[in-house]
Short mmCIF file of C-alpha atoms and ligand atoms in Angstrom, two decimals:
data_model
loop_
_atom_site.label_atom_id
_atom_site.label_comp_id
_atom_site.label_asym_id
_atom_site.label_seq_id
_atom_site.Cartn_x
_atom_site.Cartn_y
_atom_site.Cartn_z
CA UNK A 1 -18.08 -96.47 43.05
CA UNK A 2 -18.00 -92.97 43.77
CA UNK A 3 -15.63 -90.53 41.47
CA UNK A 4 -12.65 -88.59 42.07
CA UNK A 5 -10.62 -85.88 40.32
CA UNK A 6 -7.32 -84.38 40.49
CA UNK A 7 -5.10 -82.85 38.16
CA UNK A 8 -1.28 -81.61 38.06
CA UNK A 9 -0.33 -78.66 35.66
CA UNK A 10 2.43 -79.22 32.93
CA UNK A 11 4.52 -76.18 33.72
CA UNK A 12 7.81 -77.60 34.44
CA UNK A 13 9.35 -80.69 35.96
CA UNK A 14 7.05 -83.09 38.27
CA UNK A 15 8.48 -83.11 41.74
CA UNK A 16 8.85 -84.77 44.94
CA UNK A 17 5.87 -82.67 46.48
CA UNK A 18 3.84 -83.37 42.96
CA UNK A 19 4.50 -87.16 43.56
CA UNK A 20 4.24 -87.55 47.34
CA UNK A 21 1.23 -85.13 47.62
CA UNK A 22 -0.76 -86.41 44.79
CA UNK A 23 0.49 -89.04 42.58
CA UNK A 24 1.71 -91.75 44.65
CA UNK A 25 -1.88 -91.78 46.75
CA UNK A 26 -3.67 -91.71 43.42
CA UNK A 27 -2.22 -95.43 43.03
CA UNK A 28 -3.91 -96.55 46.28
CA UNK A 29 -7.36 -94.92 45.53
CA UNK A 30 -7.30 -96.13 41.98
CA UNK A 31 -8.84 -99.85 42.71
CA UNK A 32 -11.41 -98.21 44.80
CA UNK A 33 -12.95 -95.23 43.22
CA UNK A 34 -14.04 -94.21 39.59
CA UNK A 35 -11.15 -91.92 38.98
CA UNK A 36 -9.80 -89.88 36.41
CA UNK A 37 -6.41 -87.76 35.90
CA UNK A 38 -5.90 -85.03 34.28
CA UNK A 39 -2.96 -83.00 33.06
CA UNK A 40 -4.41 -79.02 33.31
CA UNK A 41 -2.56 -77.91 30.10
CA UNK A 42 -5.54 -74.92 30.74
CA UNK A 43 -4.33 -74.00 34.14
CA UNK A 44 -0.67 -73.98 32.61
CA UNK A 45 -1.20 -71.23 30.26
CA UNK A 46 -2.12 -68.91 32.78
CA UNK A 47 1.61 -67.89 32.64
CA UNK A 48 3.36 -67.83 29.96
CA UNK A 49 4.16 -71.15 28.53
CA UNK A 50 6.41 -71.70 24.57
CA UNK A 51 4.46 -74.16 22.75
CA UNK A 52 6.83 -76.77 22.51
CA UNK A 53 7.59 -76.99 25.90
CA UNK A 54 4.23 -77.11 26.81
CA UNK A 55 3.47 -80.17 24.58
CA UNK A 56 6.20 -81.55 25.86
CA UNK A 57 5.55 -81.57 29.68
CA UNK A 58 2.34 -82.49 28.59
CA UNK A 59 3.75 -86.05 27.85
CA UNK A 60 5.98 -85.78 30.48
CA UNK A 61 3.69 -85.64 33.53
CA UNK A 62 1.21 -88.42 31.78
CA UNK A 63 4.50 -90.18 31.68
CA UNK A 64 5.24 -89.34 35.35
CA UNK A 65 1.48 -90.59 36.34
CA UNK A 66 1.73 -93.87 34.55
CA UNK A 67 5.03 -94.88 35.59
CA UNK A 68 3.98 -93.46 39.00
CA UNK A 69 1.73 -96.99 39.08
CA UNK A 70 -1.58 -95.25 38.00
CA UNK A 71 -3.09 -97.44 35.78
CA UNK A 72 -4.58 -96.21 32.31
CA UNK A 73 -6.53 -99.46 31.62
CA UNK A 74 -8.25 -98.58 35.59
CA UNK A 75 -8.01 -94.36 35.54
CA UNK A 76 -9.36 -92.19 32.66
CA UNK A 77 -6.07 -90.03 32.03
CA UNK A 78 -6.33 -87.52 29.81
CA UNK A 79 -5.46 -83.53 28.86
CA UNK A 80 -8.05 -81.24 29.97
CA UNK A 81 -7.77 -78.90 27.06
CA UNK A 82 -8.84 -81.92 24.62
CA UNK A 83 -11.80 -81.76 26.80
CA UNK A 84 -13.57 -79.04 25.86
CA UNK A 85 -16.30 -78.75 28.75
CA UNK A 86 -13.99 -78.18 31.41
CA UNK A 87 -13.64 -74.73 29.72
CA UNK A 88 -17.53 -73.83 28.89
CA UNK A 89 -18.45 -74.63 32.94
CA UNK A 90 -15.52 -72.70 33.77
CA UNK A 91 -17.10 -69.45 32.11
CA UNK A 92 -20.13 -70.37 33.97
CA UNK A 93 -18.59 -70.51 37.29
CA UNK A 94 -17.53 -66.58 36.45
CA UNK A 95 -20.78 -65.79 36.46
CA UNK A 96 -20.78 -67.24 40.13
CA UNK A 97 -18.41 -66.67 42.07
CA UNK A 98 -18.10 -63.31 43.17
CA UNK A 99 -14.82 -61.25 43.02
CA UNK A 100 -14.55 -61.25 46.98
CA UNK A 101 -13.53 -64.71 46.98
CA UNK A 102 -11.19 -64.78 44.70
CA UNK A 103 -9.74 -61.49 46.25
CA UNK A 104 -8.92 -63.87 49.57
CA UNK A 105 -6.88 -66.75 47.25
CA UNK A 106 -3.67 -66.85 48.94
CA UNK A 107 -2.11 -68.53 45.63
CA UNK A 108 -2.76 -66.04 43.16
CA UNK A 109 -1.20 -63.29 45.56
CA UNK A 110 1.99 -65.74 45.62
CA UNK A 111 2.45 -66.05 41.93
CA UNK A 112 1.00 -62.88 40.51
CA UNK A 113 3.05 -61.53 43.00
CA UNK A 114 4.37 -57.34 43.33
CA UNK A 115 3.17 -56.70 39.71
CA UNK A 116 -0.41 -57.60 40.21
CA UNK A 117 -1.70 -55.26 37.34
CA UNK A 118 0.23 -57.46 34.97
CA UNK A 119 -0.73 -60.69 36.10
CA UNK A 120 -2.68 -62.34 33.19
CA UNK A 121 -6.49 -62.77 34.24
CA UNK A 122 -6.55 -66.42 33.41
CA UNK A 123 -4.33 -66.52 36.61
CA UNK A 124 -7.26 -64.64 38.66
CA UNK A 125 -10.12 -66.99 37.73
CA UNK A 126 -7.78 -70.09 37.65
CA UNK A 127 -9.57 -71.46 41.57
CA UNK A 128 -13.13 -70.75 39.15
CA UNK A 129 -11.57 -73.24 36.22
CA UNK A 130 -10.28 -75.67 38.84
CA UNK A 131 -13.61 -75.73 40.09
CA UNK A 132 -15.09 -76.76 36.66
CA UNK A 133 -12.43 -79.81 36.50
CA UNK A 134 -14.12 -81.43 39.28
CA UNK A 135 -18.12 -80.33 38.90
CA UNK A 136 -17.91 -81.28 34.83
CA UNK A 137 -17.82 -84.58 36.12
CA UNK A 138 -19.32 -84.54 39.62
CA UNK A 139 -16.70 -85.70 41.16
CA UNK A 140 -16.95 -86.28 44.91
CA UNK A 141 -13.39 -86.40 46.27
CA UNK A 142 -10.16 -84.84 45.26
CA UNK A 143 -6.78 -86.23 46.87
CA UNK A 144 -4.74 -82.75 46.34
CA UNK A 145 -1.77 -81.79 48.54
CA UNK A 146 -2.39 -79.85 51.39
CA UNK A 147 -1.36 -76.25 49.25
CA UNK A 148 -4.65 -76.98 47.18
CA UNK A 149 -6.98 -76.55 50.47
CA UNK A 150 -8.18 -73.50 49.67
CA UNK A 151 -9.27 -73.54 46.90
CA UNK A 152 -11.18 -76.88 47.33
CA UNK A 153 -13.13 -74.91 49.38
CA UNK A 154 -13.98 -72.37 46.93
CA UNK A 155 -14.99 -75.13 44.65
CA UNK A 156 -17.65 -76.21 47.48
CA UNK A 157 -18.29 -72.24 47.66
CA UNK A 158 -19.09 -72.10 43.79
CA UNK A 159 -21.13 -75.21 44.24
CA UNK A 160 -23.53 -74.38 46.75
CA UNK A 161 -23.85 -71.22 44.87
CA UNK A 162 -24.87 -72.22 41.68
CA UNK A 163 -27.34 -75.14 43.77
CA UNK A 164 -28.93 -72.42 45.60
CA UNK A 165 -28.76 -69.70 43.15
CA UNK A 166 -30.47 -72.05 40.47
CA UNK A 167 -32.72 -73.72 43.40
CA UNK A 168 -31.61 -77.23 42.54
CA UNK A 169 -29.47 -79.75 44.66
CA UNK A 170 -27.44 -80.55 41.40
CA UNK A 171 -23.39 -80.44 42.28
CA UNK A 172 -22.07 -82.85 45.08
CA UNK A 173 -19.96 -81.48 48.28
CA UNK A 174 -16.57 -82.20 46.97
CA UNK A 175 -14.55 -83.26 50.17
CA UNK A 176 -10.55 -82.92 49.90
CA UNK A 177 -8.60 -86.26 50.40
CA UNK A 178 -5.11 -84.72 51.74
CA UNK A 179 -3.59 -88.16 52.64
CA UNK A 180 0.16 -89.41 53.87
CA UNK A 181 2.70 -88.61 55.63
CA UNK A 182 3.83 -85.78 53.19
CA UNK A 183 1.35 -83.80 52.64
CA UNK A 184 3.06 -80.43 52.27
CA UNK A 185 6.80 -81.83 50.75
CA UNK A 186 9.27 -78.53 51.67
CA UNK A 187 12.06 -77.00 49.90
CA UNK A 188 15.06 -78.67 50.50
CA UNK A 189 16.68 -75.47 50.84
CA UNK A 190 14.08 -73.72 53.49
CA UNK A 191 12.06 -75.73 55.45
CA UNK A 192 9.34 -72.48 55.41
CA UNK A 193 8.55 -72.61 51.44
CA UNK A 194 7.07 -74.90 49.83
CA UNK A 195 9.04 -77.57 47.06
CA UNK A 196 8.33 -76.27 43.84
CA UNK A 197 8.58 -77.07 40.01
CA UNK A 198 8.89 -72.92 39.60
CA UNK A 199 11.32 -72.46 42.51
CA UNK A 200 14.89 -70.99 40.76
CA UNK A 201 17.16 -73.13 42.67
CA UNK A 202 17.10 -76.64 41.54
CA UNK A 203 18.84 -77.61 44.61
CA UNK A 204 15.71 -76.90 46.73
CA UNK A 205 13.81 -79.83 44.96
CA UNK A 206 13.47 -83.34 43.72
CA UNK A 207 12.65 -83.67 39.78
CA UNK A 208 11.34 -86.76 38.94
CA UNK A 209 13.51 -86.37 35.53
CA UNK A 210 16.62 -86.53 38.34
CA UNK A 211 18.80 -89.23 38.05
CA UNK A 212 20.63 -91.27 41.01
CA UNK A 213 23.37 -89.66 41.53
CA UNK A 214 21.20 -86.09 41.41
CA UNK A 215 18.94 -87.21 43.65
CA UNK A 216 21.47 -88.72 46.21
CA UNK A 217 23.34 -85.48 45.91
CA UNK A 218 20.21 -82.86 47.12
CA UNK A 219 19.30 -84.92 50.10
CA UNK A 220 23.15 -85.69 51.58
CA UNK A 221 23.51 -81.25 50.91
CA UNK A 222 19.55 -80.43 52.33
CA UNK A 223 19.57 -78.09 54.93
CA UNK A 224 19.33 -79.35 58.63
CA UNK A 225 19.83 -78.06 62.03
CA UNK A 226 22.80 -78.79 64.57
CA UNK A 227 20.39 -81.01 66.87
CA UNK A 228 20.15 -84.49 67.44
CA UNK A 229 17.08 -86.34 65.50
CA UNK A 230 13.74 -86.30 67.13
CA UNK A 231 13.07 -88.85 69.44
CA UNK A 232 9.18 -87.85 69.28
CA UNK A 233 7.24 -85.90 66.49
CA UNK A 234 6.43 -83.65 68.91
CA UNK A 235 10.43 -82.94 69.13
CA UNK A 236 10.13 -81.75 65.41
CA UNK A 237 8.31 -78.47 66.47
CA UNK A 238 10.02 -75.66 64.97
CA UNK A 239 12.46 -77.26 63.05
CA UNK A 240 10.89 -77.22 59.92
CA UNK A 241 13.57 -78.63 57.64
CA UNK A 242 14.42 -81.89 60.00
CA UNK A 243 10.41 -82.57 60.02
CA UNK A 244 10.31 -82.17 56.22
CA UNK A 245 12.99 -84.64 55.75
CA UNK A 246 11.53 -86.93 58.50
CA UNK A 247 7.85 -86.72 56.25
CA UNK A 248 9.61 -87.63 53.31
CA UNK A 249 11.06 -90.68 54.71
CA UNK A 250 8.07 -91.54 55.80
CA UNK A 251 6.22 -90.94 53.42
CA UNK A 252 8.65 -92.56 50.83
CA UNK A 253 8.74 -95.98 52.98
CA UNK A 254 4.94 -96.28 54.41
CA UNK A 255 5.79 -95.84 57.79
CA UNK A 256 4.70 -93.22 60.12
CA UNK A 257 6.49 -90.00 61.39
CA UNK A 258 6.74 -91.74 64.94
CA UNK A 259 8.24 -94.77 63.49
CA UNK A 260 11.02 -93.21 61.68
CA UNK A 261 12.00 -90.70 64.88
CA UNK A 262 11.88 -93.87 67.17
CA UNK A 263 14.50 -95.62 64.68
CA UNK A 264 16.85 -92.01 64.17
CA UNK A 265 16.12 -90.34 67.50
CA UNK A 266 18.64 -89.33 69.34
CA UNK A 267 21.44 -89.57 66.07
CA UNK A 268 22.78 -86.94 64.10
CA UNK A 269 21.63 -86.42 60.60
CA UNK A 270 24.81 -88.17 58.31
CA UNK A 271 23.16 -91.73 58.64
CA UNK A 272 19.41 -91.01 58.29
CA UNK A 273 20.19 -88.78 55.45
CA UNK A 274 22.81 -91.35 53.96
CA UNK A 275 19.27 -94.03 54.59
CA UNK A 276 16.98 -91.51 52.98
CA UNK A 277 19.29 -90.99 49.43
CA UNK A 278 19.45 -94.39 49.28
CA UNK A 279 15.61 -94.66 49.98
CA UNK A 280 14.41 -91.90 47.01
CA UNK A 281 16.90 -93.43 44.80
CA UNK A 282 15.13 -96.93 45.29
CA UNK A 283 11.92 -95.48 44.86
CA UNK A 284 12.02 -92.87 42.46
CA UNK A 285 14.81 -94.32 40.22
CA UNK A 286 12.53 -97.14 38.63
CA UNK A 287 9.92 -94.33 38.00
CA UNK A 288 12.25 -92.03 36.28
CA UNK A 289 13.86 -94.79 34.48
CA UNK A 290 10.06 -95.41 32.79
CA UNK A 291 9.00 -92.15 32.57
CA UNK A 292 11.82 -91.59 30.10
CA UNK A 293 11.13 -94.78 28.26
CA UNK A 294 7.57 -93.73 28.21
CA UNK A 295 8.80 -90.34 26.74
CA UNK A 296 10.30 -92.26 23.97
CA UNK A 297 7.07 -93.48 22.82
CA UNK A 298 5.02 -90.39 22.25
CA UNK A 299 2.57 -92.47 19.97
CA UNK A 300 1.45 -94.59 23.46
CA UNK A 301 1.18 -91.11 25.21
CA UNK A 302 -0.90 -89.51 22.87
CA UNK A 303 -3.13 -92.43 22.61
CA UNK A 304 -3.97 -92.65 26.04
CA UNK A 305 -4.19 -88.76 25.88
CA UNK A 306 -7.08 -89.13 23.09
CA UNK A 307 -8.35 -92.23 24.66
CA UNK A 308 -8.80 -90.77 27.79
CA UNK A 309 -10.49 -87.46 26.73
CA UNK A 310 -13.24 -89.96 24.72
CA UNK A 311 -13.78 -91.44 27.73
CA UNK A 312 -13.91 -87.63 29.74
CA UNK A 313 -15.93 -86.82 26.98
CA UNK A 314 -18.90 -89.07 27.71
CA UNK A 315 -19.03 -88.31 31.19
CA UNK A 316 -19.07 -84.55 31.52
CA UNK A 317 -21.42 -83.90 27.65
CA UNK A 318 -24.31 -85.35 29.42
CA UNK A 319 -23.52 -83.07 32.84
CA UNK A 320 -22.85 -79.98 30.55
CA UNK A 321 -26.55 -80.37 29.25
CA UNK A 322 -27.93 -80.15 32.08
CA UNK A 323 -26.34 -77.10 33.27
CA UNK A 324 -27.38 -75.90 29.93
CA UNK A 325 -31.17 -76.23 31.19
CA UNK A 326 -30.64 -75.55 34.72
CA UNK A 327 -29.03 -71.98 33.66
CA UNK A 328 -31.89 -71.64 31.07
CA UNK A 329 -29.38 -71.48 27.91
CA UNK A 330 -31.87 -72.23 24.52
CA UNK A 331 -31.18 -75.40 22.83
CA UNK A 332 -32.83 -75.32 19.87
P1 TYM B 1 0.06 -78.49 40.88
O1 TYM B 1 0.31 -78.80 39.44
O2 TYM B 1 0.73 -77.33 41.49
O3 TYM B 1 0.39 -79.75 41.76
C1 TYM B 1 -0.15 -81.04 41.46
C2 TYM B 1 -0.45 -81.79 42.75
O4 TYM B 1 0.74 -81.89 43.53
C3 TYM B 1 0.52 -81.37 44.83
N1 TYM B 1 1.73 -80.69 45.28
C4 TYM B 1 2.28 -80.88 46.48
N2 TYM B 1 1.93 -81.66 47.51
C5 TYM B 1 2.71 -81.64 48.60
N3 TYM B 1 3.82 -80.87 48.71
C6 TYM B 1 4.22 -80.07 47.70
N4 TYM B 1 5.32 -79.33 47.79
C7 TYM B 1 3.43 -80.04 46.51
N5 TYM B 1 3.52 -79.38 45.33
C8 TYM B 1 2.47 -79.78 44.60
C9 TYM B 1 -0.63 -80.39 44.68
O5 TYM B 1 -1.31 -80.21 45.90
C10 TYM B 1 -1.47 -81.08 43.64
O6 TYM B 1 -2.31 -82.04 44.24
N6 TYM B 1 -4.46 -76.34 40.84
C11 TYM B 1 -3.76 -77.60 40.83
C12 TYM B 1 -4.09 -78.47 39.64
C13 TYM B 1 -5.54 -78.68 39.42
C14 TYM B 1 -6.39 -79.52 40.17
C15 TYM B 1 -7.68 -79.39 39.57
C16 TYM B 1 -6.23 -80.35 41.28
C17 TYM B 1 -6.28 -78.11 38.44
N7 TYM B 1 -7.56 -78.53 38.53
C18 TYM B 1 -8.79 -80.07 40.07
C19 TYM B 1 -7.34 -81.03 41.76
C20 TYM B 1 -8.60 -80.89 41.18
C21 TYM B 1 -2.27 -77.32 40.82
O7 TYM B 1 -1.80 -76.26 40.47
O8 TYM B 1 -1.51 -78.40 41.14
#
């Protein structure tokens, strides 16, 4: 079986886009590839996180992942700072990838944002840690939404770096598995930014702490345009918000883009959007509902938490060591 990785950071609530561009496709890969899950409680920190909070959505997005449908008895799931090589290859990776490519990450521009000098530099070298997550355990593929492109590709960067630098062929070519119908979930509130746990209006996304009536109440007030529905996906160019919605529903009900404009086309928006309430209620509502009861029983989180990181643990020790010798470190 070959392996993948992915992770999702505990800063906040999980949301649509966390669900529809990772999670949910994590549940169709699981039968199929060695994979293991991570909650990046590392990345997280690189702004400012209190404590308690931070345990908290800790458990919350394992929660999230397992009621989600991904399996802890198939996946490894685990916290990555519990894992303590993600961190030691992460300080290698420093040493290799130079400053120039991290100067071109589009995402630390985004959230370090005007104040750049202030920005901690955790938040700088994050795409360098990220990196680490997947080479610790030589990981193949990583199904990431499409906003985590870039710096998959500075992953392969640091790779073939450290191969040719250290004249081995000893990291794999991770290749990015961006799959479904949704693979860039917008704000509800501008079709041009992307849905976010960090956004300040809650009204521009779907938590997956939401309850019915919550989640009913976003999509019926999403923005939209005056036009008819699509007929054609082709129709939905330049009209960002009506495509978003359109992907969602699709994505939501495994059916294509074409599918759903064929069945609206031609409408206005009150019955689709009536449809798709009704459709993220059915879906997301059982998940919620479990996520809290899984909340409830911190003593089953944790112990998946720890269970998982053993498991973590006996993959990437071996890999570590042999970094160790590659990069010539003494072990005495
Ligand atoms: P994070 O925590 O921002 O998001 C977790 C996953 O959700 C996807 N995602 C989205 N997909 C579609 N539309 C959206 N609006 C949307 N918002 C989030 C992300 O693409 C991601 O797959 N750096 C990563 C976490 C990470 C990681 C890794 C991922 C750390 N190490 C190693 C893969 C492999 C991040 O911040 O994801």
């Amino acid at each position: 079986k070959q392996r993948i990785f992915s992770g999702v950071q505990p800063s906040g609530n999980l949301t649509l886009g966390n669900y529809l561009g990772a999670i949910r496709n994590w549940v169709g890969l699981q039968k199929n590839y060695e994979s293991i899950f991570c909650v990046v409680d590392l990345h997280a920190i690189t702004v400012w996180q209190d404590p308690e909070q931070l345990r908290k959505a800790t458990r919350e997005v394992a929660a999230g992942m397992i009621a989600s449908g991904v399996d802890p008895k198939e996946c490894i799931i685990f916290n990555q700072s519990q894992v303590p090589a993600h961190a030691e290859l992460a300080w290698i990776f420093n040493c290799v990838a130079r400053l120039g490519w991290l100067n071109r990450m589009t995402q630390f521009k985004e959230k370090a944002g005007k104040n750049r000098e202030r920005a901690s530099s955790g938040l700088y070298v994050y795409p360098n840690l990220m990196a680490a997550d997947i080479m610790i355990y030589k990981a193949t593929h990583v199904p990431v939404g499409e906003d985590q492109k870039q710096h998959l590709e500075l992953a392969r960067d640091i790779a073939q770096k450290f191969n040719n630098d250290y004249g081995v062929d000893f990291f794999p070519m991770v290749e990015p598995l961006i799959l479904g119908e949704a693979k860039r979930v917008m704000s509800l509130r501008d079709g041009n930014s992307k849905m976010s746990k960090s956004d300040p209006s809650d009204n521009s996304r779907i938590n997956m702490t939401d309850d019915r009536d919550t989640i009913a109440k976003k999509i019926r007030k999403a923005k939209t345009d005056s036009e008819p529905m699509a007929e054609t996906p082709d129709g939905l160019e330049g009209r960002a918000e009506a495509k978003n919605l359109i992907s969602i529903f699709a994505a939501l009900s495994d059916r294509s883009v074409a599918d759903i404009c064929t069945e609206y086309g031609g409408q206005g928006f009150a019955q689709f959007k009536s449809d798709l309430a009704d459709l993220s209620v059915s879906v997301l509502g059982p998940i919620t509902e479990e996520m809290k009861r899984l909340c409830d029983e911190k003593t089953y989180i944790d112990q998946v938490l720890k269970e998982g990181s053993e498991k973590a643990r006996k993959i990437s020790d071996p890999i570590l060591k042999d970094v160790h010798k590659i990069v010539g470190f003494l072990q005495s």
